Amino acid sequence: MKYAILGDIHANLEALTAVLADAKEQGVTHYACVGDVVGYNANPVECVNLIRELSPTVVRGNHDHYCSHDDNLSGFHPLAADAVDWTRKQLPEEMRLYLRKLKLVAMIESFTLVHSTLDMPEMWGYVFDKLEAEAHFHYQTTAICFFGHTHVPLAFEKADGVRCGLYTRIQVTRGKKYFINVGSVGQPRDGDPRASYAIYDMIRNQVELRRVAYDFRITQKKILDAGLPGRVAARLAVGR
Ligand code: ZN
């Protein structure tokens, strides 16, 4: 079994399409999603449809949550709030209901999915360092947990202590725990504009980070044509 773990797609149809083509080429047999299918970019409906078709297991991200509820957006960055407002108007009620009902935490086979952290997932905390990962590991019962939210593909490994670093391939070792960020399909923020996702090969017990180039100029044009903030378009070229 080969799982593609996708996250932070953020309504970027061109990036998602490129990632799905790559996954197919890599012999992926199953799909799972760590959330934030919508928000920021211009194709929320198309991306929800694609993900819903492919992946029976999707956990709810903060953008999925706020785009499908009418809550006040005072805690949001103004740039993100504008995009949430726009997305709310695009989603049909049936799709809002689908997003609203997504779980915060899910388990597939022998691994866990969460958008932010298992340490109070409803608070949408960001895990960037060992201390934050330590708080998360306290609640992780499976050997591997995949997450997103930061848009930075960092991996944390817990044995005696917690180690942290960028990765391209991880050999999963018995007795250790892994908290693995799969990066962002639709809005990478690690300085690399290519779409990011991970493949979990359950036979070899390996996790591989994949980076896939796509034509972000098409996505940028759609963003500007839709009247979404120009900065949302500009950041796709630099991966920030
Ligand atoms: Zn996100």
PDB file of C-alpha atoms and ligand atoms in Angstrom:
ATOM      1  CA  MET A   1       0.000   0.000   0.000  1.00  0.00           C
ATOM      2  CA  LYS A   2       1.284   3.415  -0.980  1.00  0.00           C
ATOM      3  CA  TYR A   3      -0.381   6.484   0.482  1.00  0.00           C
ATOM      4  CA  ALA A   4      -0.101  10.025  -0.842  1.00  0.00           C
ATOM      5  CA  ILE A   5      -0.587  12.437   2.055  1.00  0.00           C
ATOM      6  CA  LEU A   6      -1.706  15.840   0.799  1.00  0.00           C
ATOM      7  CA  GLY A   7      -2.344  19.009   2.737  1.00  0.00           C
ATOM      8  CA  ASP A   8      -2.810  22.771   2.552  1.00  0.00           C
ATOM      9  CA  ILE A   9      -4.072  22.603  -0.998  1.00  0.00           C
ATOM     10  CA  HIS A  10      -5.767  25.962  -0.520  1.00  0.00           C
ATOM     11  CA  ALA A  11      -7.883  25.896  -3.675  1.00  0.00           C
ATOM     12  CA  ASN A  12      -4.853  25.723  -5.989  1.00  0.00           C
ATOM     13  CA  LEU A  13      -6.123  23.477  -8.775  1.00  0.00           C
ATOM     14  CA  GLU A  14      -2.966  23.640 -10.924  1.00  0.00           C
ATOM     15  CA  ALA A  15      -0.736  22.505  -8.029  1.00  0.00           C
ATOM     16  CA  LEU A  16      -3.204  19.781  -7.020  1.00  0.00           C
ATOM     17  CA  THR A  17      -3.467  18.450 -10.579  1.00  0.00           C
ATOM     18  CA  ALA A  18       0.349  18.319 -10.902  1.00  0.00           C
ATOM     19  CA  VAL A  19       0.655  16.504  -7.557  1.00  0.00           C
ATOM     20  CA  LEU A  20      -1.987  13.931  -8.488  1.00  0.00           C
ATOM     21  CA  ALA A  21      -0.200  13.209 -11.776  1.00  0.00           C
ATOM     22  CA  ASP A  22       3.089  12.729  -9.904  1.00  0.00           C
ATOM     23  CA  ALA A  23       1.437  10.457  -7.318  1.00  0.00           C
ATOM     24  CA  LYS A  24       0.000   8.303 -10.066  1.00  0.00           C
ATOM     25  CA  GLU A  25       3.415   8.025 -11.690  1.00  0.00           C
ATOM     26  CA  GLN A  26       4.875   6.972  -8.328  1.00  0.00           C
ATOM     27  CA  GLY A  27       2.372   4.120  -8.043  1.00  0.00           C
ATOM     28  CA  VAL A  28       0.311   5.615  -5.210  1.00  0.00           C
ATOM     29  CA  THR A  29      -2.712   3.454  -4.389  1.00  0.00           C
ATOM     30  CA  HIS A  30      -4.418   5.469  -1.604  1.00  0.00           C
ATOM     31  CA  TYR A  31      -4.905   9.110  -0.656  1.00  0.00           C
ATOM     32  CA  ALA A  32      -5.346  10.991   2.607  1.00  0.00           C
ATOM     33  CA  CYS A  33      -5.541  14.687   3.392  1.00  0.00           C
ATOM     34  CA  VAL A  34      -4.394  16.726   6.408  1.00  0.00           C
ATOM     35  CA  GLY A  35      -6.742  19.601   5.695  1.00  0.00           C
ATOM     36  CA  ASP A  36      -7.046  23.135   4.359  1.00  0.00           C
ATOM     37  CA  VAL A  37      -8.470  22.109   1.015  1.00  0.00           C
ATOM     38  CA  VAL A  38      -9.833  25.655   0.564  1.00  0.00           C
ATOM     39  CA  GLY A  39      -8.799  29.245   1.324  1.00  0.00           C
ATOM     40  CA  TYR A  40      -6.419  31.721  -0.402  1.00  0.00           C
ATOM     41  CA  ASN A  41      -6.546  30.594  -4.064  1.00  0.00           C
ATOM     42  CA  ALA A  42      -9.287  30.650  -6.681  1.00  0.00           C
ATOM     43  CA  ASN A  43     -10.583  27.068  -7.182  1.00  0.00           C
ATOM     44  CA  PRO A  44     -12.156  25.926  -3.882  1.00  0.00           C
ATOM     45  CA  VAL A  45     -15.088  24.032  -5.429  1.00  0.00           C
ATOM     46  CA  GLU A  46     -12.922  22.104  -7.910  1.00  0.00           C
ATOM     47  CA  CYS A  47     -10.393  21.173  -5.216  1.00  0.00           C
ATOM     48  CA  VAL A  48     -13.041  19.961  -2.750  1.00  0.00           C
ATOM     49  CA  ASN A  49     -14.583  17.833  -5.500  1.00  0.00           C
ATOM     50  CA  LEU A  50     -11.234  16.257  -6.436  1.00  0.00           C
ATOM     51  CA  ILE A  51     -10.187  15.550  -2.850  1.00  0.00           C
ATOM     52  CA  ARG A  52     -13.590  14.206  -1.865  1.00  0.00           C
ATOM     53  CA  GLU A  53     -13.491  11.781  -4.777  1.00  0.00           C
ATOM     54  CA  LEU A  54      -9.963  10.544  -4.064  1.00  0.00           C
ATOM     55  CA  SER A  55      -9.629  10.494  -0.345  1.00  0.00           C
ATOM     56  CA  PRO A  56     -12.140   9.027   2.081  1.00  0.00           C
ATOM     57  CA  THR A  57     -10.127  10.459   4.971  1.00  0.00           C
ATOM     58  CA  VAL A  58      -9.741  14.219   5.220  1.00  0.00           C
ATOM     59  CA  VAL A  59      -9.269  16.121   8.471  1.00  0.00           C
ATOM     60  CA  ARG A  60     -10.495  19.684   8.951  1.00  0.00           C
ATOM     61  CA  GLY A  61      -8.050  22.586   8.686  1.00  0.00           C
ATOM     62  CA  ASN A  62      -8.621  26.077  10.086  1.00  0.00           C
ATOM     63  CA  HIS A  63      -9.468  27.445   6.621  1.00  0.00           C
ATOM     64  CA  ASP A  64     -11.904  24.562   5.984  1.00  0.00           C
ATOM     65  CA  HIS A  65     -13.447  25.447   9.329  1.00  0.00           C
ATOM     66  CA  TYR A  66     -13.762  29.199   8.876  1.00  0.00           C
ATOM     67  CA  CYS A  67     -14.825  29.003   5.217  1.00  0.00           C
ATOM     68  CA  SER A  68     -17.715  26.722   6.182  1.00  0.00           C
ATOM     69  CA  HIS A  69     -18.833  28.642   9.305  1.00  0.00           C
ATOM     70  CA  ASP A  70     -19.929  32.248   9.642  1.00  0.00           C
ATOM     71  CA  ASP A  71     -17.713  32.930  12.672  1.00  0.00           C
ATOM     72  CA  ASN A  72     -16.056  36.289  13.137  1.00  0.00           C
ATOM     73  CA  LEU A  73     -12.573  36.493  11.551  1.00  0.00           C
ATOM     74  CA  SER A  74     -10.969  38.900  14.020  1.00  0.00           C
ATOM     75  CA  GLY A  75      -8.144  36.434  14.828  1.00  0.00           C
ATOM     76  CA  PHE A  76      -7.184  36.060  11.166  1.00  0.00           C
ATOM     77  CA  HIS A  77      -4.445  37.822   9.237  1.00  0.00           C
ATOM     78  CA  PRO A  78      -6.253  40.404   7.013  1.00  0.00           C
ATOM     79  CA  LEU A  79      -4.916  38.718   3.871  1.00  0.00           C
ATOM     80  CA  ALA A  80      -6.318  35.337   4.939  1.00  0.00           C
ATOM     81  CA  ALA A  81      -9.581  36.918   6.138  1.00  0.00           C
ATOM     82  CA  ASP A  82     -10.225  38.488   2.705  1.00  0.00           C
ATOM     83  CA  ALA A  83      -9.717  35.077   1.082  1.00  0.00           C
ATOM     84  CA  VAL A  84     -12.010  33.357   3.623  1.00  0.00           C
ATOM     85  CA  ASP A  85     -14.712  35.936   2.927  1.00  0.00           C
ATOM     86  CA  TRP A  86     -14.395  35.343  -0.819  1.00  0.00           C
ATOM     87  CA  THR A  87     -14.381  31.535  -0.410  1.00  0.00           C
ATOM     88  CA  ARG A  88     -17.527  31.580   1.751  1.00  0.00           C
ATOM     89  CA  LYS A  89     -19.387  33.084  -1.193  1.00  0.00           C
ATOM     90  CA  GLN A  90     -18.133  30.415  -3.627  1.00  0.00           C
ATOM     91  CA  LEU A  91     -19.013  27.269  -1.704  1.00  0.00           C
ATOM     92  CA  PRO A  92     -22.469  25.748  -2.159  1.00  0.00           C
ATOM     93  CA  GLU A  93     -24.252  24.903   1.086  1.00  0.00           C
ATOM     94  CA  GLU A  94     -23.774  21.164   0.534  1.00  0.00           C
ATOM     95  CA  MET A  95     -19.992  21.680   0.347  1.00  0.00           C
ATOM     96  CA  ARG A  96     -19.964  23.884   3.429  1.00  0.00           C
ATOM     97  CA  LEU A  97     -21.736  21.073   5.258  1.00  0.00           C
ATOM     98  CA  TYR A  98     -19.129  18.547   4.065  1.00  0.00           C
ATOM     99  CA  LEU A  99     -16.258  20.749   5.317  1.00  0.00           C
ATOM    100  CA  ARG A 100     -18.009  21.520   8.599  1.00  0.00           C
ATOM    101  CA  LYS A 101     -18.436  17.829   9.370  1.00  0.00           C
ATOM    102  CA  LEU A 102     -14.799  16.840   8.814  1.00  0.00           C
ATOM    103  CA  LYS A 103     -13.122  15.484  11.933  1.00  0.00           C
ATOM    104  CA  LEU A 104     -10.174  17.219  13.561  1.00  0.00           C
ATOM    105  CA  VAL A 105      -8.272  13.968  14.023  1.00  0.00           C
ATOM    106  CA  ALA A 106      -8.471  10.726  12.037  1.00  0.00           C
ATOM    107  CA  MET A 107      -6.744   7.374  12.079  1.00  0.00           C
ATOM    108  CA  ILE A 108      -6.079   5.244   8.988  1.00  0.00           C
ATOM    109  CA  GLU A 109      -4.458   1.803   9.110  1.00  0.00           C
ATOM    110  CA  SER A 110      -1.750   2.470  11.689  1.00  0.00           C
ATOM    111  CA  PHE A 111      -1.199   6.211  11.381  1.00  0.00           C
ATOM    112  CA  THR A 112      -2.839   9.446  12.499  1.00  0.00           C
ATOM    113  CA  LEU A 113      -3.789  12.618  10.622  1.00  0.00           C
ATOM    114  CA  VAL A 114      -4.237  16.072  12.141  1.00  0.00           C
ATOM    115  CA  HIS A 115      -4.073  19.542  10.594  1.00  0.00           C
ATOM    116  CA  SER A 116      -2.228  21.375  13.367  1.00  0.00           C
ATOM    117  CA  THR A 117      -1.237  19.345  16.457  1.00  0.00           C
ATOM    118  CA  LEU A 118      -2.813  16.693  18.697  1.00  0.00           C
ATOM    119  CA  ASP A 119      -2.204  19.072  21.614  1.00  0.00           C
ATOM    120  CA  MET A 120      -5.618  20.826  21.504  1.00  0.00           C
ATOM    121  CA  PRO A 121      -6.175  20.558  17.714  1.00  0.00           C
ATOM    122  CA  GLU A 122      -9.155  22.933  17.911  1.00  0.00           C
ATOM    123  CA  MET A 123      -6.769  25.738  18.940  1.00  0.00           C
ATOM    124  CA  TRP A 124      -4.833  25.459  15.631  1.00  0.00           C
ATOM    125  CA  GLY A 125      -1.382  25.800  17.236  1.00  0.00           C
ATOM    126  CA  TYR A 126       1.694  25.817  14.983  1.00  0.00           C
ATOM    127  CA  VAL A 127       4.458  23.249  15.484  1.00  0.00           C
ATOM    128  CA  PHE A 128       7.794  24.690  14.443  1.00  0.00           C
ATOM    129  CA  ASP A 129      10.097  23.601  17.277  1.00  0.00           C
ATOM    130  CA  LYS A 130      10.926  20.691  19.565  1.00  0.00           C
ATOM    131  CA  LEU A 131       9.022  22.115  22.523  1.00  0.00           C
ATOM    132  CA  GLU A 132       5.793  22.339  20.527  1.00  0.00           C
ATOM    133  CA  ALA A 133       6.426  18.857  19.108  1.00  0.00           C
ATOM    134  CA  GLU A 134       7.030  17.490  22.620  1.00  0.00           C
ATOM    135  CA  ALA A 135       3.573  18.742  23.678  1.00  0.00           C
ATOM    136  CA  HIS A 136       2.090  17.034  20.629  1.00  0.00           C
ATOM    137  CA  PHE A 137       3.910  13.678  21.139  1.00  0.00           C
ATOM    138  CA  HIS A 138       2.273  13.440  24.545  1.00  0.00           C
ATOM    139  CA  TYR A 139      -0.993  12.628  22.694  1.00  0.00           C
ATOM    140  CA  GLN A 140       0.348  10.603  19.745  1.00  0.00           C
ATOM    141  CA  THR A 141      -0.483   6.900  20.164  1.00  0.00           C
ATOM    142  CA  THR A 142       0.540   5.678  16.691  1.00  0.00           C
ATOM    143  CA  ALA A 143       4.107   5.453  15.353  1.00  0.00           C
ATOM    144  CA  ILE A 144       3.426   8.065  12.670  1.00  0.00           C
ATOM    145  CA  CYS A 145       1.274  11.172  12.627  1.00  0.00           C
ATOM    146  CA  PHE A 146       1.106  13.403   9.548  1.00  0.00           C
ATOM    147  CA  PHE A 147       0.260  17.100   9.791  1.00  0.00           C
ATOM    148  CA  GLY A 148       0.293  20.408   7.910  1.00  0.00           C
ATOM    149  CA  HIS A 149      -0.732  23.972   8.867  1.00  0.00           C
ATOM    150  CA  THR A 150       2.762  25.561   8.873  1.00  0.00           C
ATOM    151  CA  HIS A 151       3.289  24.886   5.137  1.00  0.00           C
ATOM    152  CA  VAL A 152       6.885  23.894   5.998  1.00  0.00           C
ATOM    153  CA  PRO A 153       7.855  20.234   5.521  1.00  0.00           C
ATOM    154  CA  LEU A 154       9.665  19.540   8.809  1.00  0.00           C
ATOM    155  CA  ALA A 155       9.836  16.154  10.519  1.00  0.00           C
ATOM    156  CA  PHE A 156      10.101  15.432  14.235  1.00  0.00           C
ATOM    157  CA  GLU A 157      11.405  12.131  15.551  1.00  0.00           C
ATOM    158  CA  LYS A 158      10.968  11.024  19.143  1.00  0.00           C
ATOM    159  CA  ALA A 159      13.166   8.379  20.714  1.00  0.00           C
ATOM    160  CA  ASP A 160      14.843   9.379  24.007  1.00  0.00           C
ATOM    161  CA  GLY A 161      14.552  13.019  23.070  1.00  0.00           C
ATOM    162  CA  VAL A 162      13.016  14.885  20.137  1.00  0.00           C
ATOM    163  CA  ARG A 163      15.022  15.550  16.961  1.00  0.00           C
ATOM    164  CA  CYS A 164      13.860  17.835  14.187  1.00  0.00           C
ATOM    165  CA  GLY A 165      14.875  18.585  10.630  1.00  0.00           C
ATOM    166  CA  LEU A 166      14.054  18.858   6.949  1.00  0.00           C
ATOM    167  CA  TYR A 167      13.759  15.520   5.186  1.00  0.00           C
ATOM    168  CA  THR A 168      13.605  13.913   1.788  1.00  0.00           C
ATOM    169  CA  ARG A 169      13.267  10.293   2.931  1.00  0.00           C
ATOM    170  CA  ILE A 170      12.596   8.779   6.349  1.00  0.00           C
ATOM    171  CA  GLN A 171      13.079   5.108   7.169  1.00  0.00           C
ATOM    172  CA  VAL A 172      10.552   4.394   9.892  1.00  0.00           C
ATOM    173  CA  THR A 173      12.246   2.535  12.754  1.00  0.00           C
ATOM    174  CA  ARG A 174      10.466   0.426  15.343  1.00  0.00           C
ATOM    175  CA  GLY A 175      10.285   2.005  18.795  1.00  0.00           C
ATOM    176  CA  LYS A 176      10.408   5.581  17.509  1.00  0.00           C
ATOM    177  CA  LYS A 177       7.592   8.040  16.895  1.00  0.00           C
ATOM    178  CA  TYR A 178       7.353  10.406  13.957  1.00  0.00           C
ATOM    179  CA  PHE A 179       5.412  13.649  13.545  1.00  0.00           C
ATOM    180  CA  ILE A 180       5.780  14.532   9.890  1.00  0.00           C
ATOM    181  CA  ASN A 181       4.709  17.732   8.151  1.00  0.00           C
ATOM    182  CA  VAL A 182       3.967  17.049   4.480  1.00  0.00           C
ATOM    183  CA  GLY A 183       4.371  20.673   3.381  1.00  0.00           C
ATOM    184  CA  SER A 184       1.791  22.506   1.292  1.00  0.00           C
ATOM    185  CA  VAL A 185       0.401  21.585  -2.122  1.00  0.00           C
ATOM    186  CA  GLY A 186      -1.050  24.992  -2.897  1.00  0.00           C
ATOM    187  CA  GLN A 187       0.990  27.585  -0.999  1.00  0.00           C
ATOM    188  CA  PRO A 188       4.493  26.417   0.039  1.00  0.00           C
ATOM    189  CA  ARG A 189       6.259  28.705   2.537  1.00  0.00           C
ATOM    190  CA  ASP A 190       9.761  27.252   2.751  1.00  0.00           C
ATOM    191  CA  GLY A 191      11.195  29.307  -0.098  1.00  0.00           C
ATOM    192  CA  ASP A 192      10.613  26.571  -2.681  1.00  0.00           C
ATOM    193  CA  PRO A 193       7.603  27.389  -4.895  1.00  0.00           C
ATOM    194  CA  ARG A 194       7.109  23.773  -5.985  1.00  0.00           C
ATOM    195  CA  ALA A 195       4.076  21.918  -4.596  1.00  0.00           C
ATOM    196  CA  SER A 196       4.877  19.638  -1.653  1.00  0.00           C
ATOM    197  CA  TYR A 197       3.380  16.343  -0.465  1.00  0.00           C
ATOM    198  CA  ALA A 198       4.538  13.038   1.025  1.00  0.00           C
ATOM    199  CA  ILE A 199       4.304   9.406  -0.002  1.00  0.00           C
ATOM    200  CA  TYR A 200       4.088   6.796   2.738  1.00  0.00           C
ATOM    201  CA  ASP A 201       5.146   3.388   1.409  1.00  0.00           C
ATOM    202  CA  MET A 202       3.731   0.990   3.993  1.00  0.00           C
ATOM    203  CA  ILE A 203       5.577  -2.045   2.586  1.00  0.00           C
ATOM    204  CA  ARG A 204       9.037  -0.462   2.742  1.00  0.00           C
ATOM    205  CA  ASN A 205       8.100   1.590   5.818  1.00  0.00           C
ATOM    206  CA  GLN A 206       9.412   4.728   4.207  1.00  0.00           C
ATOM    207  CA  VAL A 207       8.151   8.275   3.970  1.00  0.00           C
ATOM    208  CA  GLU A 208       9.332  10.327   1.024  1.00  0.00           C
ATOM    209  CA  LEU A 209       8.859  14.058   0.487  1.00  0.00           C
ATOM    210  CA  ARG A 210       7.950  14.960  -3.097  1.00  0.00           C
ATOM    211  CA  ARG A 211       8.295  18.397  -4.725  1.00  0.00           C
ATOM    212  CA  VAL A 212       6.428  19.014  -7.960  1.00  0.00           C
ATOM    213  CA  ALA A 213       6.788  22.009 -10.277  1.00  0.00           C
ATOM    214  CA  TYR A 214       3.618  23.450 -11.806  1.00  0.00           C
ATOM    215  CA  ASP A 215       2.698  26.535 -13.811  1.00  0.00           C
ATOM    216  CA  PHE A 216       1.793  28.979 -11.012  1.00  0.00           C
ATOM    217  CA  ARG A 217       1.279  31.793 -13.540  1.00  0.00           C
ATOM    218  CA  ILE A 218      -2.091  30.251 -14.426  1.00  0.00           C
ATOM    219  CA  THR A 219      -3.032  30.156 -10.730  1.00  0.00           C
ATOM    220  CA  GLN A 220      -1.860  33.751 -10.260  1.00  0.00           C
ATOM    221  CA  LYS A 221      -3.994  34.974 -13.150  1.00  0.00           C
ATOM    222  CA  LYS A 222      -7.074  33.242 -11.735  1.00  0.00           C
ATOM    223  CA  ILE A 223      -6.444  34.826  -8.310  1.00  0.00           C
ATOM    224  CA  LEU A 224      -6.204  38.327  -9.773  1.00  0.00           C
ATOM    225  CA  ASP A 225      -9.195  37.784 -12.089  1.00  0.00           C
ATOM    226  CA  ALA A 226     -11.268  36.676  -9.079  1.00  0.00           C
ATOM    227  CA  GLY A 227     -10.419  39.892  -7.222  1.00  0.00           C
ATOM    228  CA  LEU A 228      -8.489  38.088  -4.479  1.00  0.00           C
ATOM    229  CA  PRO A 229      -5.555  39.992  -2.867  1.00  0.00           C
ATOM    230  CA  GLY A 230      -2.524  40.489  -5.163  1.00  0.00           C
ATOM    231  CA  ARG A 231      -0.162  39.315  -2.427  1.00  0.00           C
ATOM    232  CA  VAL A 232      -1.826  35.881  -2.462  1.00  0.00           C
ATOM    233  CA  ALA A 233      -0.812  35.605  -6.119  1.00  0.00           C
ATOM    234  CA  ALA A 234       2.689  37.065  -5.684  1.00  0.00           C
ATOM    235  CA  ARG A 235       3.746  34.665  -2.912  1.00  0.00           C
ATOM    236  CA  LEU A 236       3.243  31.590  -5.143  1.00  0.00           C
ATOM    237  CA  ALA A 237       6.277  32.605  -7.239  1.00  0.00           C
ATOM    238  CA  VAL A 238       8.613  32.692  -4.244  1.00  0.00           C
ATOM    239  CA  GLY A 239       7.162  30.009  -1.992  1.00  0.00           C
ATOM    240  CA  ARG A 240       6.613  32.340   0.986  1.00  0.00           C
TER     241      ARG A 240
HETATM  242 ZN    ZN B   1      -2.929  26.229   5.450  1.00  0.00          ZN
END
